[in-house]
XYZ file of C-alpha atoms in Angstrom:
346
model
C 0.000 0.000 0.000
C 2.844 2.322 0.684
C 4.693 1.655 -2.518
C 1.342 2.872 -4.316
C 1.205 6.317 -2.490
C -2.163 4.865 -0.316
C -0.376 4.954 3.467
C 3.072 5.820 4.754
C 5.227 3.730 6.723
C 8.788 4.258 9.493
C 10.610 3.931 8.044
C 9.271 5.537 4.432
C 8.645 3.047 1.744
C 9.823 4.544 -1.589
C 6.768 4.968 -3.842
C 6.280 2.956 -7.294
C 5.226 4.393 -10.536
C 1.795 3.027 -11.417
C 1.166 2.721 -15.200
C -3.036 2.926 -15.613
C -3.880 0.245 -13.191
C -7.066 1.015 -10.683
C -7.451 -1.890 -8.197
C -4.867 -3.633 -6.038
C -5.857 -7.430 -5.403
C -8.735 -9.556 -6.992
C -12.321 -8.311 -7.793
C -14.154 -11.033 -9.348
C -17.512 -9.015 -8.999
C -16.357 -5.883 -10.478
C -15.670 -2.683 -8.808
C -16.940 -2.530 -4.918
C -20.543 -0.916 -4.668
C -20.531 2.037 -2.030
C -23.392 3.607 0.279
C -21.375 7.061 0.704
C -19.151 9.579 -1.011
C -15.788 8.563 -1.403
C -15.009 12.338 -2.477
C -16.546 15.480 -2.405
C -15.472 18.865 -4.178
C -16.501 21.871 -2.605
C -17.099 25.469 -4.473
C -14.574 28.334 -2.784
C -15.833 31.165 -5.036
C -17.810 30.671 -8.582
C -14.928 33.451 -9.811
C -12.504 32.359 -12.147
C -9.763 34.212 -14.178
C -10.597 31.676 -16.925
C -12.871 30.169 -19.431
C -12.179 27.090 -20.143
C -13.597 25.754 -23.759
C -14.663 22.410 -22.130
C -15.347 23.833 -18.419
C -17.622 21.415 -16.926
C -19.236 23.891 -14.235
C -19.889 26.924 -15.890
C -23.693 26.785 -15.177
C -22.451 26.852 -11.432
C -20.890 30.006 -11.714
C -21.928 32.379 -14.373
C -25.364 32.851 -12.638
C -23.790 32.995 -9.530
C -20.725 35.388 -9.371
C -23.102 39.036 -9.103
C -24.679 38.125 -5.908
C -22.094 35.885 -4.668
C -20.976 37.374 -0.725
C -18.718 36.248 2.402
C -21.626 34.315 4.270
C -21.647 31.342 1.569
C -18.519 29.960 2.539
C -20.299 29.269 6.018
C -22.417 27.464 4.324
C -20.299 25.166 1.919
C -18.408 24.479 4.784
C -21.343 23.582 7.090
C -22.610 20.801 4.020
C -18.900 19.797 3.666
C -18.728 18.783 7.195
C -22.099 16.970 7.068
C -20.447 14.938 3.912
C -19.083 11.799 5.381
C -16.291 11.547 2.203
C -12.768 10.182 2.350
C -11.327 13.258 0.849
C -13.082 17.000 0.347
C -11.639 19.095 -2.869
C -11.293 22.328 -2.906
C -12.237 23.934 -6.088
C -14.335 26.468 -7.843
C -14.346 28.645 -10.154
C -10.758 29.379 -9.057
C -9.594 28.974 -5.051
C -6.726 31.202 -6.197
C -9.368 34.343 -6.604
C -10.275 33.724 -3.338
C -7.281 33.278 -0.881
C -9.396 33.982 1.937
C -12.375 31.672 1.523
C -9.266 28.960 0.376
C -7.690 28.824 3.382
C -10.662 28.646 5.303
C -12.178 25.648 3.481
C -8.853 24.165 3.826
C -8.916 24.084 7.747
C -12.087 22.761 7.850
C -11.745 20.133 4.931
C -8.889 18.675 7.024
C -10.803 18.044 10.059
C -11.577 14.692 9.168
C -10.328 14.625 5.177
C -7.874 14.029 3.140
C -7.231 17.700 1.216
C -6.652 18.438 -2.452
C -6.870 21.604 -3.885
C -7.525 21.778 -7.724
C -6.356 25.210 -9.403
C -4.982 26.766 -12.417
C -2.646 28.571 -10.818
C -3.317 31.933 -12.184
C -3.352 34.092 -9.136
C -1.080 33.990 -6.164
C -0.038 30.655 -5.279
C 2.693 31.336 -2.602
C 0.086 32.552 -0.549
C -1.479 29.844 0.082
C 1.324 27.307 0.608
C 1.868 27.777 4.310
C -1.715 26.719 4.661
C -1.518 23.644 2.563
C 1.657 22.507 4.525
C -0.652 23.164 7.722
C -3.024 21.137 6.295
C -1.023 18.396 4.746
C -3.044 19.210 2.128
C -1.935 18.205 -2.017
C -2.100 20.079 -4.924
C -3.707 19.216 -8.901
C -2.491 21.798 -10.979
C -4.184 21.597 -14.429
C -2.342 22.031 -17.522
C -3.305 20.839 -21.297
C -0.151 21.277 -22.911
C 3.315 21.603 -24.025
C 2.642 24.403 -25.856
C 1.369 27.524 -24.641
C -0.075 28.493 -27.519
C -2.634 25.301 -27.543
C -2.674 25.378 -23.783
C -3.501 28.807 -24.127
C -6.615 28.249 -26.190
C -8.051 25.604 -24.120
C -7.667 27.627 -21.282
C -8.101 31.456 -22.159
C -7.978 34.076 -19.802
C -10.888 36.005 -18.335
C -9.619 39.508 -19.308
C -12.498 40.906 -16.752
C -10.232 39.572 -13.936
C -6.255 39.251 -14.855
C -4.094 41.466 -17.344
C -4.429 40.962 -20.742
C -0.858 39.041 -21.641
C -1.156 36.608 -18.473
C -0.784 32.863 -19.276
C -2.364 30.025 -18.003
C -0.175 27.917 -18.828
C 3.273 29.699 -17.351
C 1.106 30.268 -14.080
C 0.529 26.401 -14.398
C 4.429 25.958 -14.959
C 5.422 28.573 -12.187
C 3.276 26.650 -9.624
C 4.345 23.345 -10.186
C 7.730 24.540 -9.711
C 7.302 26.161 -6.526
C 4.942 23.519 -4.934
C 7.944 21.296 -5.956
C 10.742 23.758 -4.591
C 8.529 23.831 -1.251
C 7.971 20.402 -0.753
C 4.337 20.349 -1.375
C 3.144 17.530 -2.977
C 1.471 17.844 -6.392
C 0.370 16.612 -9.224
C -0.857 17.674 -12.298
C -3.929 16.741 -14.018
C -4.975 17.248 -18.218
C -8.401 17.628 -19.796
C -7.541 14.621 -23.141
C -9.900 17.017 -25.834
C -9.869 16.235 -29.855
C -7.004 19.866 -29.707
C -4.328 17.650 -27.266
C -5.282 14.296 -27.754
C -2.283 13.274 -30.466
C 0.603 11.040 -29.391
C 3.436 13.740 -30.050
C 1.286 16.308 -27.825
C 0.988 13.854 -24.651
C 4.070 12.708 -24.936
C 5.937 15.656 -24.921
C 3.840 16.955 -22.178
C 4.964 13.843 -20.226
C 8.211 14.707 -20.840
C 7.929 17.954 -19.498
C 6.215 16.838 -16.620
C 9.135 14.941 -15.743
C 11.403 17.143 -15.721
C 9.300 19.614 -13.915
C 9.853 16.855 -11.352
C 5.983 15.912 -11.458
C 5.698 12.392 -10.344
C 1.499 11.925 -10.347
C -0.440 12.515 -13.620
C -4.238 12.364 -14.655
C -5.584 12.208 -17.772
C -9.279 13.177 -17.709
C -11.091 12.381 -20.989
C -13.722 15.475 -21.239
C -17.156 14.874 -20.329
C -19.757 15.573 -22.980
C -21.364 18.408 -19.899
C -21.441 21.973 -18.986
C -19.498 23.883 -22.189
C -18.398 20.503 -23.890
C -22.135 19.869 -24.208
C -22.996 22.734 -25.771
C -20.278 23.189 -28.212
C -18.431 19.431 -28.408
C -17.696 20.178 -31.924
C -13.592 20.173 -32.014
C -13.327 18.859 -28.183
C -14.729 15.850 -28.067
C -12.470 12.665 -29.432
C -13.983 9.023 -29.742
C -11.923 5.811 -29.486
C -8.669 6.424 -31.744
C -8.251 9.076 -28.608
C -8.823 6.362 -26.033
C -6.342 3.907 -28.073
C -3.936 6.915 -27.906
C -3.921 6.847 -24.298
C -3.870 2.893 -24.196
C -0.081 3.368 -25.458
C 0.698 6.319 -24.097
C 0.594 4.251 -21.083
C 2.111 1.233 -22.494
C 5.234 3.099 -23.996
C 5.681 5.107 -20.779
C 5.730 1.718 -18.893
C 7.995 0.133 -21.577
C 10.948 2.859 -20.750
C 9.900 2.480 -16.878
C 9.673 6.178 -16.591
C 8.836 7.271 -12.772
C 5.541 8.990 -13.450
C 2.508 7.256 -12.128
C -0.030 7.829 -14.910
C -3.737 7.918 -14.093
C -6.352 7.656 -16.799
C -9.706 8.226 -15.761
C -13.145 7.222 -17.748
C -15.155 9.912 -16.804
C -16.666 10.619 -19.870
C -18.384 7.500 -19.223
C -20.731 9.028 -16.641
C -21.041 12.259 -16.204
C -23.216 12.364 -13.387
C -20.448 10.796 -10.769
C -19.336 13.473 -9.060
C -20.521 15.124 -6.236
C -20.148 18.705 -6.008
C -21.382 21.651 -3.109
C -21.640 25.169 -5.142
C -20.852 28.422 -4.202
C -23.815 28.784 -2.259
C -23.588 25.703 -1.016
C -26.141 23.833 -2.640
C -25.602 19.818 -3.609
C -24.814 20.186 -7.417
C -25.030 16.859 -9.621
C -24.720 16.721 -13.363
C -27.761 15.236 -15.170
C -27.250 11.884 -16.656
C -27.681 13.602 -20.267
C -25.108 16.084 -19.880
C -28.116 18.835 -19.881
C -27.144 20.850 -16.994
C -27.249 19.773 -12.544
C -29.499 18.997 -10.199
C -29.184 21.981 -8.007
C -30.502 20.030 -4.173
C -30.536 21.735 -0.637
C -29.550 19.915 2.160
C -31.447 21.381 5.774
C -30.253 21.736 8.910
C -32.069 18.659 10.473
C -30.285 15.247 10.109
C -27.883 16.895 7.503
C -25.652 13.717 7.016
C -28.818 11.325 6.962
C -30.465 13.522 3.792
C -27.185 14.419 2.134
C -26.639 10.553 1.959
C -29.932 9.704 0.556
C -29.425 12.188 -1.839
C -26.405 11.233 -3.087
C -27.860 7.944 -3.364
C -30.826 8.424 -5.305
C -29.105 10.954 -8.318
C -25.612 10.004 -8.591
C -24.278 7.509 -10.454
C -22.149 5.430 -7.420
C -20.778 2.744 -9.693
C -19.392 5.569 -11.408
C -18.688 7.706 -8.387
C -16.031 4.929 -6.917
C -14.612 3.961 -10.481
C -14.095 7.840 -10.799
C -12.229 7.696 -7.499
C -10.552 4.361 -7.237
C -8.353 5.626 -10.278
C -10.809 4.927 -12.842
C -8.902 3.390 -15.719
C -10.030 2.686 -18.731
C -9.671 -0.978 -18.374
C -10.859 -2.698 -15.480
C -7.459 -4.726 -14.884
C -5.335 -3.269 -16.990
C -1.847 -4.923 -17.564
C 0.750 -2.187 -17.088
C 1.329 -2.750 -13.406
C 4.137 -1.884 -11.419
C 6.059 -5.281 -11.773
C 9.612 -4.638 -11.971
C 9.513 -0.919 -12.351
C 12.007 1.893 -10.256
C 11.121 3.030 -7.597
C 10.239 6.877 -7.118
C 10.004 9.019 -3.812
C 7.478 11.162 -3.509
C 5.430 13.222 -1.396
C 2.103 11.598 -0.245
């Protein structure tokens, strides 16, 4: 369990690269049913420097942002709490835009969580990395490409909130280098769209990744929801794009490269996640891609009605193959059977 980044151990156990696999041991009836969350990702602000081409939660933050104020925190943190999940994300919109609200939804998170936060890393990183030491807390920065230029157009900037000329993908870059330089652990995670999905383009964004001393990357295949829905034409890739990732995987594993490479299925079903908003509201993407179930969750028995909701709208099978990894293969072959070890932070 140590060697695959799940516990730690005195003294440490030097961490193995993982190439696509999802389970450890046998699982003759398929992926484990759950009754709860196994992760929850909770809104810090519905502001974003950004707009992402294939953002999956724009509808949870363009009606939002005018009226958003300071008290909704309180409340996203209050459903957070009542959320009996493994790990609680902290996400948006950008947590970046709002240090404040970040650092508070960090504490609490890591009460009785695990902590992640998600981010671009456009805004001011450095400020928040005394509070994610605090909080033991790791960090998924997300960057699309190599190339600025492509990584650029995936991920344009919001010139309502940052200078015209700022990059997404050097404040990507610049983040990962400091979280690295600090000794916060981090990963980085990719949106896999029709624009980024080629062999040359992953591969070289591997390589970089490497050198950048990355040691943990996801590959998210973009869900057919939120923008991608409305305008999938040029994002959306069908199986050559999967096979492309199939031997990504198999050629990084061939040259027993330490990067433990994570390829999720989520395009598979889109309603797996579980998200509060902004206001703190239980948001959960439609089965058809069509928008989220926007649900409340009172004051009485919190826990008890946030669990039957999550129950009866999202999709758990999904949910916990989303979370346990979610490869694209059930047991996939590329294990880590004679492969170097890496250290890393957990």
């Amino acid at each position: 369990m140590a060697e695959a980044g799940i516990c730690e151990t005195e003294p440490p156990t030097p961490q193995r690269a993982f190439y696509g696999r999802s389970l450890l041991g046998a699982f003759p009836g398929g992926i484990p049913s759950i009754k709860a969350p196994m992760v929850v990702n909770c809104f810090t602000t519905a502001q974003c420097p950004l707009r992402c081409t294939y953002c999956h939660a724009d509808d949870l933050m363009k009606s939002y942002r005018e009226d958003e104020n300071s008290d909704w925190i309180d409340e996203v943190i209050r459903v957070a709490a009542a959320t009996p999940a493994m790990v609680g994300v902290v996400t948006g919109g950008e947590p970046l835009a709002s240090p404040g609200n970040a650092k508070r939804l960090l504490t609490a998170l890591a009460r009785d969580k695990a902590v992640v936060l998600d981010t671009s890393g456009v805004g001011d990183f450095g400020s928040l990395v005394p509070a994610l030491r605090h909080n033991n807390a790791h960090v998924r920065f997300s960057l699309d490409s190599a190339h600025p230029s492509i990584n650029d157009r995936l991920r344009p900037i919001n010139r309502r909130q940052v200078p015209l000329g700022t990059s997404s993908f050097r404040k990507a870059i610049e983040g990962v280098r400091l979280a690295v330089s600090e000794g916060v652990a981090c990963s980085v995670q990719t949106v896999v769209t029709a624009r980024n999905s080629d062999s040359a383009s992953l591969t070289e964004l591997r390589d970089m990744l490497l050198e950048a001393g990355v040691r943990t990357w996801a590959l998210h295949i973009v869900v057919p929801a939120g923008k991608a829905a409305q305008r999938p034409k040029g994002l959306l890739i069908g199986d050559d794009g999967v096979a492309t990732l199939t031997r990504l995987v198999a050629d990084t594993a061939s040259q027993r490269l330490p990067i433990d490479i994570r390829v999720t299925s989520t395009h598979r079903q889109p309603n797996s996640t579980l998200l509060i908003s902004a206001k703190g509201e239980l948001a959960i993407q439609r089965r058809d891609g069509a928008g989220k179930k926007i649900l409340r969750v009172g004051r009485v028995m919190a826990r008890r009605r946030l669990l039957r909701q999550f129950r009866r709208h999202v999709d758990t099978a999904g949910h916990a193959s989303r979370y346990l990894n979610g490869t694209l293969d059930l047991y996939p072959k590329y294990v880590t059977a004679g492969l170097p070890a890496i250290t890393v932070a957990v």
